[in-house]
PDB file of C-alpha atoms in Angstrom:
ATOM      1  CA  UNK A   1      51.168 164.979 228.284  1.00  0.00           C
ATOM      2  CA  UNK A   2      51.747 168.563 227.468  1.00  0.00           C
ATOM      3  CA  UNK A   3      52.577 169.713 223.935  1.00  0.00           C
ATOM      4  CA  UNK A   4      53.450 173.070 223.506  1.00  0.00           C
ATOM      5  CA  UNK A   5      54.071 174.416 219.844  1.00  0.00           C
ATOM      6  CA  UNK A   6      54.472 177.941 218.612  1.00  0.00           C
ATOM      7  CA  UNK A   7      54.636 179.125 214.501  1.00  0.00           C
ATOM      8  CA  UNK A   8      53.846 182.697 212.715  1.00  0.00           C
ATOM      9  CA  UNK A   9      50.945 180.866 211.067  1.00  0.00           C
ATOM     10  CA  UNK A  10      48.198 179.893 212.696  1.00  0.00           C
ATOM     11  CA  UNK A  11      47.330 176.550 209.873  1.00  0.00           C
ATOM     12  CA  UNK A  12      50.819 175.530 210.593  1.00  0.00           C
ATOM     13  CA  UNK A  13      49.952 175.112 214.301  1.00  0.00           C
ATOM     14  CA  UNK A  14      46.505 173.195 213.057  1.00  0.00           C
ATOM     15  CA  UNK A  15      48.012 170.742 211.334  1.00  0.00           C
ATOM     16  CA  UNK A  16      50.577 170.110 213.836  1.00  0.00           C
ATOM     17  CA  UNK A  17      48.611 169.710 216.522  1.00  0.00           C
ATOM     18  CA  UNK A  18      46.439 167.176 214.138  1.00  0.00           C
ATOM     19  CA  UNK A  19      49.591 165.357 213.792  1.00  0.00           C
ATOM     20  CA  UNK A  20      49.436 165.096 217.384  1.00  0.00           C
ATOM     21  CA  UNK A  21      45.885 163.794 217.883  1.00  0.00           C
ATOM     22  CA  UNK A  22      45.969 161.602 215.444  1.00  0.00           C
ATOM     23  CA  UNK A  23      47.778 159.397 217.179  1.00  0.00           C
ATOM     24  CA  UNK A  24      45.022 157.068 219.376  1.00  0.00           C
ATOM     25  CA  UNK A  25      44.905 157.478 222.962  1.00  0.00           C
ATOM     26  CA  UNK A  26      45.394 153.854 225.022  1.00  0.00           C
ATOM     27  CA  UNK A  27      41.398 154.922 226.412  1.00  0.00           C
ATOM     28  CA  UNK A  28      39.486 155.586 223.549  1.00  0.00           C
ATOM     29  CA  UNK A  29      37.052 157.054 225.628  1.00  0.00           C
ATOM     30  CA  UNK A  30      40.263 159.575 226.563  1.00  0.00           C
ATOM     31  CA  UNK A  31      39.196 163.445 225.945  1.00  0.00           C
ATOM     32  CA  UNK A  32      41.626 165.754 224.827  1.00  0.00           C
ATOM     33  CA  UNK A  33      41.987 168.797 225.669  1.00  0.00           C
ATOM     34  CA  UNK A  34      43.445 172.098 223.723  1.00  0.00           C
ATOM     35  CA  UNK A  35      43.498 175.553 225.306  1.00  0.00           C
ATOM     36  CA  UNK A  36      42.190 178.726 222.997  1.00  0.00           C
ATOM     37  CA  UNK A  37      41.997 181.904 223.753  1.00  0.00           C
ATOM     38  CA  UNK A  38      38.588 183.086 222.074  1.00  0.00           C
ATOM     39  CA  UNK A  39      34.881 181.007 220.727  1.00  0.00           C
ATOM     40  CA  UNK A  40      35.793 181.856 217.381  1.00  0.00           C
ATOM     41  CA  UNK A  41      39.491 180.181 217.544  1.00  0.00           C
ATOM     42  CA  UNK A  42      37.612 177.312 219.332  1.00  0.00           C
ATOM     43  CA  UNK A  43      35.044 176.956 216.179  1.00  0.00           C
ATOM     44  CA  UNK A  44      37.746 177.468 213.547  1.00  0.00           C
ATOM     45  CA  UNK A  45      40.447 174.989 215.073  1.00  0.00           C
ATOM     46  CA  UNK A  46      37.616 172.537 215.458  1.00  0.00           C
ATOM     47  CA  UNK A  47      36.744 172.664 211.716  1.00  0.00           C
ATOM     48  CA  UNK A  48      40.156 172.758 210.669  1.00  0.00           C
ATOM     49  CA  UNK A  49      40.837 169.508 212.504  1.00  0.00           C
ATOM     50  CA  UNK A  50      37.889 168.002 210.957  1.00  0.00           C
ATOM     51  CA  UNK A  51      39.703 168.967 207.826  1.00  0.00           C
ATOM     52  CA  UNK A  52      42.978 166.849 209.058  1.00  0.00           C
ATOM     53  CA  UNK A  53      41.778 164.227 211.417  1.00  0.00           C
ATOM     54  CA  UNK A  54      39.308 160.505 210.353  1.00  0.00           C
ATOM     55  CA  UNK A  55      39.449 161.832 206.767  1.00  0.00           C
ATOM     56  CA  UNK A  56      38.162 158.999 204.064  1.00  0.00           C
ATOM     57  CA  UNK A  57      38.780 158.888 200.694  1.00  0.00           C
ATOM     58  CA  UNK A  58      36.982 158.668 197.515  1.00  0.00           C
ATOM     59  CA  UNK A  59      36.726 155.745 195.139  1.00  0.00           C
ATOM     60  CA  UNK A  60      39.958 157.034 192.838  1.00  0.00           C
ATOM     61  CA  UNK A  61      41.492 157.311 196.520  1.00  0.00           C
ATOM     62  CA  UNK A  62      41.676 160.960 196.244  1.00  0.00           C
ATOM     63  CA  UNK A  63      41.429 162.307 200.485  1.00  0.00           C
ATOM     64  CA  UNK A  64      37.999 164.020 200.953  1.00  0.00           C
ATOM     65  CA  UNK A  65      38.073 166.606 203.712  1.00  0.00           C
ATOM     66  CA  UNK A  66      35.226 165.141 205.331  1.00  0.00           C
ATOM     67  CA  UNK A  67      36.569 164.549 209.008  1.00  0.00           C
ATOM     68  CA  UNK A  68      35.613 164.244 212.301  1.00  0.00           C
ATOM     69  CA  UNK A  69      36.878 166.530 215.464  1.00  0.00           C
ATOM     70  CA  UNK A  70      35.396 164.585 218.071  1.00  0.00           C
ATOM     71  CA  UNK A  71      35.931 164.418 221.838  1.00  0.00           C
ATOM     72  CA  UNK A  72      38.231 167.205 221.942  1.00  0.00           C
ATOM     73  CA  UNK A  73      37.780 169.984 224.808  1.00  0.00           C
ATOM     74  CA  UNK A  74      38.291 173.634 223.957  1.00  0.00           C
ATOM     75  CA  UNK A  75      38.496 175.414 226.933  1.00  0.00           C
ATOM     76  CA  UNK A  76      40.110 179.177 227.587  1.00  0.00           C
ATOM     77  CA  UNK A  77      43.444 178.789 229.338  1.00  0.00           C
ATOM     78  CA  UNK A  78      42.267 179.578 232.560  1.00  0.00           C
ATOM     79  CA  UNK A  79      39.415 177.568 232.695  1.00  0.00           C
ATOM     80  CA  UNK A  80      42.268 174.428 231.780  1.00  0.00           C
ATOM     81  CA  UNK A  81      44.890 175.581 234.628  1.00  0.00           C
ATOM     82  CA  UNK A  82      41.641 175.430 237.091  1.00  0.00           C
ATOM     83  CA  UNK A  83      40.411 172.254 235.991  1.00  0.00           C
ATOM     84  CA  UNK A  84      44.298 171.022 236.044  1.00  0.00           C
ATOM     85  CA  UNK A  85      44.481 171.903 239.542  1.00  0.00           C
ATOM     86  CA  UNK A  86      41.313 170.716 240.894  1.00  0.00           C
ATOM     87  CA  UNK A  87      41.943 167.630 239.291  1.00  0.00           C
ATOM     88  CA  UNK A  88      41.427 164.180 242.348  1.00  0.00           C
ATOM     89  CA  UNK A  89      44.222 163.827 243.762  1.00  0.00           C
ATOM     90  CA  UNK A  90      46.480 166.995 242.891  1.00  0.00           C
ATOM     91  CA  UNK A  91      45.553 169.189 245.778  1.00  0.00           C
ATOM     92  CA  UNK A  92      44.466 168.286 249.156  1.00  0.00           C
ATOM     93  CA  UNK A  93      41.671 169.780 251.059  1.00  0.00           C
ATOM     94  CA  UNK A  94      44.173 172.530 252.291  1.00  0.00           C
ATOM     95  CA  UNK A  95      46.710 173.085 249.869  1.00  0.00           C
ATOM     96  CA  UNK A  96      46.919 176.957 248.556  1.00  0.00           C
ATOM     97  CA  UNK A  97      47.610 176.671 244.387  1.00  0.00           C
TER      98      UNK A  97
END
């Protein structure tokens, strides 16, 4: 499914979009995938999830901040619309995106 959000803060955005996988997919094994548009919005929104998403607690049940981002894709948006299209089964041999 395709989520699109937009906000005038960038943390806003992070923590909805860990709202969004936080939810488990039915395939565990299920990547997901979130377009960026530069490395260092890629390493940031990775360790900002980690800051939302598996988080434990500590013994007075205070939440620690130590999550996990895992099995997430980053790619540019580009890189996503190509590997939408050539995705089996979406374009034949012949067919002009």
């Amino acid at each position: 499914m395709l989520h699109l959000h937009a906000a005038g803060d960038i943390r806003a955005l992070a923590r909805r979009l860990a709202g969004v996988l936080s939810a488990a997919p039915p395939d565990p094994m299920q990547r997901e995938f979130v377009a960026v548009p530069s490395a260092g919005m890629r390493t940031w929104l990775s360790l900002e999830l980690a800051r939302h998403l598996g988080r434990g607690t500590d013994p007075s049940g205070s939440e620690l901040g130590d999550g996990v981002s895992a099995n997430i894709e980053f790619p540019f948006p580009g890189a996503l619309r190509l590997r939408l299209l050539e995705a089996e089964g979406s374009l034949g041999a012949d067919a002009d995106p």
